Coordinates of C-alpha atoms in Angstrom, one line a residue:
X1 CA 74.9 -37.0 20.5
X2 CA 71.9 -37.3 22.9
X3 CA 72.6 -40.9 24.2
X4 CA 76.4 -40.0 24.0
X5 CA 75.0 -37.6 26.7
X6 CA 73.2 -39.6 28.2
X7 CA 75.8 -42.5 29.1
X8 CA 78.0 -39.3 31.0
X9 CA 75.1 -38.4 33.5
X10 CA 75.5 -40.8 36.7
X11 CA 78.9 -41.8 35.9
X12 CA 80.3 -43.4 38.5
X13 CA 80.1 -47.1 37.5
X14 CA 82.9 -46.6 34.4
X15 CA 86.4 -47.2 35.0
X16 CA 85.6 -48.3 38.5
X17 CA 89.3 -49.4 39.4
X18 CA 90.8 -46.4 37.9
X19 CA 91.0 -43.5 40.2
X20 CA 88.4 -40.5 39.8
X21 CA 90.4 -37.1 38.7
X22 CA 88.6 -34.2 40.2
X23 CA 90.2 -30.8 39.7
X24 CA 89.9 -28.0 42.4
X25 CA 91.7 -25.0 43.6
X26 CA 93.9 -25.6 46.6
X27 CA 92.0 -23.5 48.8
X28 CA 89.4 -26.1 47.2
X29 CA 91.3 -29.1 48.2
X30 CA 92.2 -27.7 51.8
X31 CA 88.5 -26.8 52.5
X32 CA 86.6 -30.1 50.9
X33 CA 89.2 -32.7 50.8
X34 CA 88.0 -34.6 53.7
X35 CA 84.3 -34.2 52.5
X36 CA 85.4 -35.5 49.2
X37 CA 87.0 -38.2 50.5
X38 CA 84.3 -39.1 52.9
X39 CA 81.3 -39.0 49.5
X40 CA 83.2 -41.4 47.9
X41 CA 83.6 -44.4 50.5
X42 CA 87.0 -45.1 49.9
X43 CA 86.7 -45.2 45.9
X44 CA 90.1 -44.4 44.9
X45 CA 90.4 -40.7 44.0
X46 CA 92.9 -37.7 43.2
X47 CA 92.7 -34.3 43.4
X48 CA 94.3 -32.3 41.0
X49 CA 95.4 -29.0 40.4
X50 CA 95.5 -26.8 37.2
X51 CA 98.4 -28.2 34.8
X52 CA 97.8 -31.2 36.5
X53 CA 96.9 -33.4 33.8
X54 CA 93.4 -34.8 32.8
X55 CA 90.9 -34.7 34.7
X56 CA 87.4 -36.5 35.1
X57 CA 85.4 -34.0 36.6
X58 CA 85.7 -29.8 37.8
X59 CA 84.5 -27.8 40.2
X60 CA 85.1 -24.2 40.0
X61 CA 85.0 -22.2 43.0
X62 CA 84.3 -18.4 43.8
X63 CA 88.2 -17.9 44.1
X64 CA 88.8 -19.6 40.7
X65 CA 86.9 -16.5 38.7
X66 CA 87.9 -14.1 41.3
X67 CA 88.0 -10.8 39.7
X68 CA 87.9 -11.8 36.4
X69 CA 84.6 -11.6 33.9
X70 CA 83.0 -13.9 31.4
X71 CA 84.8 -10.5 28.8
X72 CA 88.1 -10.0 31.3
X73 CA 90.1 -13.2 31.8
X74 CA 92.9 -12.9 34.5
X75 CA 95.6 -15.5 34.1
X76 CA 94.7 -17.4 37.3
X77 CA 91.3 -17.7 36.1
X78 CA 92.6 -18.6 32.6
X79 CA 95.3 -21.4 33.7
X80 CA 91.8 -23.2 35.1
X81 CA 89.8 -22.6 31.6
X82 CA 93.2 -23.8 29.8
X83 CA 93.1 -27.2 32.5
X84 CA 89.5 -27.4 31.5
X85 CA 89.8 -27.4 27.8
X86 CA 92.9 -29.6 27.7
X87 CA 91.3 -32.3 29.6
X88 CA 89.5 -35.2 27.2
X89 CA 88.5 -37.2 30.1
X90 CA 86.2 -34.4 31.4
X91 CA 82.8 -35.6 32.3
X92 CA 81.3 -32.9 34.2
X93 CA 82.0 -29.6 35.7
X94 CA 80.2 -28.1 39.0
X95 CA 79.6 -24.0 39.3
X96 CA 79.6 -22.0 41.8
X97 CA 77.4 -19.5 40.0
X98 CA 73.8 -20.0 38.4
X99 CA 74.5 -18.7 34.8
X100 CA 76.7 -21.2 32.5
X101 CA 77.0 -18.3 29.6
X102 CA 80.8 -18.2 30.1
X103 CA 82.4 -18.7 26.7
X104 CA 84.3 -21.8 28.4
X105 CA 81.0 -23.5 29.9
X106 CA 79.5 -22.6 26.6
X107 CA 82.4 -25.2 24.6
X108 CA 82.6 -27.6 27.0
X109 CA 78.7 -28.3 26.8
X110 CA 78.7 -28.1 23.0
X111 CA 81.7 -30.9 23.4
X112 CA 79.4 -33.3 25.5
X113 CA 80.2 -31.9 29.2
X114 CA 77.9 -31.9 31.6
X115 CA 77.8 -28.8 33.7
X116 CA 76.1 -28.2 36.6
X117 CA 75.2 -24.9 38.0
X118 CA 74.2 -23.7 41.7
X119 CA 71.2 -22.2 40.8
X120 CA 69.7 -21.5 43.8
X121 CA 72.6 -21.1 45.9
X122 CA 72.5 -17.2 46.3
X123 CA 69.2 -16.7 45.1
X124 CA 67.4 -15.1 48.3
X125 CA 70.8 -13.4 48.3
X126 CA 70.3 -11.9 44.7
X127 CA 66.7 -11.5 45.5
X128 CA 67.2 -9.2 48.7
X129 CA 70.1 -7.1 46.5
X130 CA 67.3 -6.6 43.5
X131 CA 64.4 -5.4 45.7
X132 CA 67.2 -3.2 48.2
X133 CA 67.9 -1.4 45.0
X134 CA 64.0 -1.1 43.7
X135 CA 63.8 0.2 47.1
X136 CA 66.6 2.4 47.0
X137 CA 65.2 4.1 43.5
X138 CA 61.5 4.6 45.1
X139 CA 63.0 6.3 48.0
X140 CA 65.3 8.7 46.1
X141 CA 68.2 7.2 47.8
X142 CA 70.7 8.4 45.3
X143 CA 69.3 12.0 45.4
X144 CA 69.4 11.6 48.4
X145 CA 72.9 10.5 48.9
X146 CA 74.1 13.4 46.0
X147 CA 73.0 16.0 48.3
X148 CA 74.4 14.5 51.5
X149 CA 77.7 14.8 49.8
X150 CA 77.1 18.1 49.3
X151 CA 76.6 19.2 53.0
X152 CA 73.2 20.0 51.6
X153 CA 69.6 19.6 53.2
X154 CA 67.3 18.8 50.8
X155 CA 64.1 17.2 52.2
X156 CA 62.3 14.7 49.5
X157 CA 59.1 17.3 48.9
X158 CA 57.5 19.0 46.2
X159 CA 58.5 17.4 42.8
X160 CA 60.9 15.1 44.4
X161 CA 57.9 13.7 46.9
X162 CA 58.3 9.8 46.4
X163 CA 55.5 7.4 45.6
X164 CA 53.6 5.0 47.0
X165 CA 55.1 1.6 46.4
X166 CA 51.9 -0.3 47.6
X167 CA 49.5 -0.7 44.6
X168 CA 52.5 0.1 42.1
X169 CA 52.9 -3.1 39.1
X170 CA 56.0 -4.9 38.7
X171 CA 56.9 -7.2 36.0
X172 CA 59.7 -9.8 37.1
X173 CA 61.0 -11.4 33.8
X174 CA 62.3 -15.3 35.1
X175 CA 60.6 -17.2 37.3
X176 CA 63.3 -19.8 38.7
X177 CA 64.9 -19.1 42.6
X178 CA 65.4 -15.6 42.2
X179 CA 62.6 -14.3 40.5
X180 CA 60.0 -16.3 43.0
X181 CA 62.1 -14.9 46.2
X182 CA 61.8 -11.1 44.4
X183 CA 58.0 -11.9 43.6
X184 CA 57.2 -12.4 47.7
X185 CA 59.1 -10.1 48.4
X186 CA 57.7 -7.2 46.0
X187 CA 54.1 -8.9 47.4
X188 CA 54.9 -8.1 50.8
X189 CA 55.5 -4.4 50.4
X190 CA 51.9 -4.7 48.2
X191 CA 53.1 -4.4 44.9
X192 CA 51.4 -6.3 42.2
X193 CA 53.4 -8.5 40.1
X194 CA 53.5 -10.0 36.6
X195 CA 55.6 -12.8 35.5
X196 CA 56.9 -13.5 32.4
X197 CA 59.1 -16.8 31.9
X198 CA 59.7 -19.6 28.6
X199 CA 55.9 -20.7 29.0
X200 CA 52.7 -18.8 29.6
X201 CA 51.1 -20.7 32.2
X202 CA 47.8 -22.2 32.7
X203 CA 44.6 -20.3 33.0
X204 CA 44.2 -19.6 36.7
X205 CA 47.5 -20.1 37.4
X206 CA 48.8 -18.3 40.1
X207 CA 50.9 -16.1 39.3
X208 CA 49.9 -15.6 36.2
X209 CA 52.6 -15.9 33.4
X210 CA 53.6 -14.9 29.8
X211 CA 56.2 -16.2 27.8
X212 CA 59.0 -13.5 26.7
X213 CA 58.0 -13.1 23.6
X214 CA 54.7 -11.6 25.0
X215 CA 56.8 -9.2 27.7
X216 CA 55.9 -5.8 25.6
X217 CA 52.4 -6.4 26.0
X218 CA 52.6 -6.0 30.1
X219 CA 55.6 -2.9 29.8
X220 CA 52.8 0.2 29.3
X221 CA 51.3 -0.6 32.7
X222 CA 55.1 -1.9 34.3
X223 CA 56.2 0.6 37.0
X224 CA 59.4 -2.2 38.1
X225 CA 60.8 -4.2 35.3
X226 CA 62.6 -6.4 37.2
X227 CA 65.5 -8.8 35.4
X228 CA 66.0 -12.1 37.1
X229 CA 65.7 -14.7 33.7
X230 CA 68.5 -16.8 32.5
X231 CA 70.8 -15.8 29.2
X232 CA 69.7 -17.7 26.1
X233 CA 68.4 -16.9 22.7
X234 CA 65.3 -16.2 23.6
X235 CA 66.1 -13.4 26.3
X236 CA 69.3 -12.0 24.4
X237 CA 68.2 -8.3 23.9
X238 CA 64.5 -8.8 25.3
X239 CA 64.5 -5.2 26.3
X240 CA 65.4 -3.7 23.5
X241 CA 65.1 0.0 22.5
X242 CA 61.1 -1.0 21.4
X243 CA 60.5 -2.4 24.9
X244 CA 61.7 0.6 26.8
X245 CA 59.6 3.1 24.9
X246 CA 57.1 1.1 25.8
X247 CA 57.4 1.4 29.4
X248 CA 56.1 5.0 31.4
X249 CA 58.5 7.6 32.0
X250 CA 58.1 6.7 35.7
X251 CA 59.2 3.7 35.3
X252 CA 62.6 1.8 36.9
X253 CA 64.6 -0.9 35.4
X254 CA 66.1 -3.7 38.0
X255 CA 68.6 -5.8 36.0
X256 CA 70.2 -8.6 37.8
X257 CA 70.5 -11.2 34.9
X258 CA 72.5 -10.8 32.4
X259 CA 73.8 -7.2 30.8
X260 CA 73.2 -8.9 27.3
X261 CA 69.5 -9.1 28.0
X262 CA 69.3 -4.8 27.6
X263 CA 69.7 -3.1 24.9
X264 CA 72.5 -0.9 26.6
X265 CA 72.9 2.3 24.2
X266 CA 68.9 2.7 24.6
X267 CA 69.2 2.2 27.6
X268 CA 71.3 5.0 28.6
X269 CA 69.5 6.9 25.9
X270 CA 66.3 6.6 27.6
X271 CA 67.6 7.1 30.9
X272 CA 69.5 10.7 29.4
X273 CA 66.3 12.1 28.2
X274 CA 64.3 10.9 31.2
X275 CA 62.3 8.8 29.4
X276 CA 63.1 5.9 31.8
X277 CA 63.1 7.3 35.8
X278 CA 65.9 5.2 36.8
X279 CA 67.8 2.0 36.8
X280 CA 69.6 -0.3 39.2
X281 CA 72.0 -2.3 37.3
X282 CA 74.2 -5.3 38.5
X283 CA 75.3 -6.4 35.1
X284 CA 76.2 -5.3 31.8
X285 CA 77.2 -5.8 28.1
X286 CA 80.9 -5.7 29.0
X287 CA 82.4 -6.2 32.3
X288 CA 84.1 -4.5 34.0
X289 CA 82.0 -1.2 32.9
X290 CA 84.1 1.1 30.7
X291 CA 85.0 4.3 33.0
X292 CA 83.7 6.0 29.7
X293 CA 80.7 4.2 30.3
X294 CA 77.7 7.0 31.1
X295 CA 76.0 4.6 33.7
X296 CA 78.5 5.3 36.4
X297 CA 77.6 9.2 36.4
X298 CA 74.1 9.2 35.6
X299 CA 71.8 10.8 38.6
X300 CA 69.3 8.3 38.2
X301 CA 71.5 5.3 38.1
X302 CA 72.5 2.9 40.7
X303 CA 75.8 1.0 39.3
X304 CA 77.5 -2.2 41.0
X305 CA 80.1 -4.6 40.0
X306 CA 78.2 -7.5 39.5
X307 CA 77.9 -9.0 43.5
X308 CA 74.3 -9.0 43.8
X309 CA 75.3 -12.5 44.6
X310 CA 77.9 -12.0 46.6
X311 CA 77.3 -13.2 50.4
X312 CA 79.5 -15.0 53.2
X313 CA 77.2 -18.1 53.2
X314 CA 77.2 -18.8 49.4
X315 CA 80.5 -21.0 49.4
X316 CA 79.2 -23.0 51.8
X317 CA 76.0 -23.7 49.8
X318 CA 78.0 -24.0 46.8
X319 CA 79.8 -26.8 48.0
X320 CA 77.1 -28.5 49.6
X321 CA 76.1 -28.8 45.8
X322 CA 78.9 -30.5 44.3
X323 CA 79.2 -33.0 47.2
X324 CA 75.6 -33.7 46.3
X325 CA 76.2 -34.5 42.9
X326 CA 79.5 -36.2 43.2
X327 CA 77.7 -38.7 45.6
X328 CA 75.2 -39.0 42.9
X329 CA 77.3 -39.4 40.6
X330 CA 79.3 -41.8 42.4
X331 CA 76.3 -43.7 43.0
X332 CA 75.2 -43.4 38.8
X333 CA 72.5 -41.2 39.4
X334 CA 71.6 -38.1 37.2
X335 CA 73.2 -34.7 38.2
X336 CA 71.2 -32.2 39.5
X337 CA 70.7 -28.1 38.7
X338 CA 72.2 -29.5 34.8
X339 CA 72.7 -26.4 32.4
X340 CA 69.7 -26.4 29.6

């Protein structure tokens, strides 16, 4: 299977008479047709929308997934998975989002696709909504906010007096775009950080790393643990019920990975009994969050639907991306940003 692999990266000197399928939303086509055209150099090529037939290569937009989730599939969405997996010609697919755990990415790879992610794109985006909520928890921004609603004055004093962020530890658990952007970011306001990522680096290494599987040996001195680490095997239920009792009572979790990567129920669990201070979660097990789910009431919780991400530039980087890697691939050079 590896050299079948192989011979699909760089494609572009195959079938070099027959025209190159590439399938894209209409708002796709409208916005990038002329860029398209202009990569290629007059190769013949057609763009094609879902139901149109097979297809050499993807690229799925923001406004393909729209609304829906990799556990919610709405039928526009689902009319581009169904073009996907009905296309035997399919070489490679281009993201729009970093993560490739989608159930269709996850067959198409397993079938010999190549798909390419935009890791990267939004990462200082992602970055800025991680540390905005870390900085939201220290500064009692949803107590805050609670008694706002309630006409009520309520000064942060006594018990409730905030502390110092400078000299507190955080541990940021993936080290790619995101996770590097929160690290300077945490430095600036004089946090001390820990990484942990797949490898434990070097000795003297800065920043100094551990690989996940030593992450529990850092949590009894972690006041942030900050999620910003791919989905895999490895990181699947990391923090688990162990991990959190682990961590201080003082402690905040920052979760803008993967939902999958918590253990959810001990989670909430911990954050009930207040043996966890609080939380700012992006993601979860299932998406959208149940309205039964706990999480969206909880005092010490900040909840949102999964847009750390979201930002007006990112389409634009997005599809600075593919263009890249269609001219490469054009020209038989290896993709970039490939899903591991």
């Amino acid at each position: 299977m590896g050299s079948d692999r192989e011979g699909l990266r760089g494609h572009g000197g195959m079938n070099e008479g027959a025209p190159l399928r590439i399938l894209m939303s209409a708002k796709a086509q409208a916005l990038h047709g002329e860029a398209v055209a202009q990569v290629l150099q007059g190769r013949p090529h057609q763009l094609v929308l879902p139901g149109g037939g097979d297809v050499d290569i993807a690229f799925v937009t923001r406004e393909v997934t729209g609304l829906s989730t990799k556990h919610q599939v709405l039928p526009a969405t689902q009319a581009f998975y169904d073009s996907l997996r009905a296309a035997p010609s399919l070489r490679w697919v281009q993201l729009h989002s970093a993560g490739a755990d989608r159930p269709v990415f996850v067959e198409l790879k397993a079938r010999g696709v190549d798909i390419a992610t935009a890791s990267g794109a939004n990462a200082e985006v992602v970055a800025q909504s991680a540390v905005a909520g870390l900085l939201a928890l220290a500064r009692r921004f949803p107590q805050l906010m609670a008694a706002q609603q309630e006409r009520r004055w309520a000064p942060l004093m006594g018990g409730a007096l905030p502390r110092d962020l400078n000299g507190q530890h955080a541990t940021i658990v993936g080290w790619g775009p995101i996770g590097q952007h929160v690290g300077r970011l945490l430095t600036a306001f004089g946090l001390r950080i820990s990484v942990v990522r797949s490898s434990a680096s070097a000795p003297g290494a800065e920043p100094a790393a551990v690989a996940f599987e030593s992450l529990k040996e850092l949590l009894p001195a972690t006041d942030w643990l900050v999620l910003a680490c791919p989905l895999s095997e490895r990181t699947r239920g990391l923090v688990d019920a162990e991990a959190l009792a682990l961590l201080p009572a003082s402690a905040h979790l920052v979760n803008v990975a993967r939902g999958e990567i918590v253990d959810e129920a001990a989670l909430i669990e911990a954050l009930q009994q207040q043996r966890l201070a609080g939380a700012f979660l992006d993601v979860f097990h299932q998406e959208p969050l149940p309205a039964e789910s706990p999480l969206w009431s909880l005092p010490n919780v900040i909840a949102t639907p999964h847009s750390a991400g979201f930002s007006d530039g990112n389409a634009a980087r997005v599809a600075a991306m593919f263009l890249e890697n269609l001219g490469r691939w054009a020209a038989g050079e290896p993709l970039l940003r490939l899903a591991a």
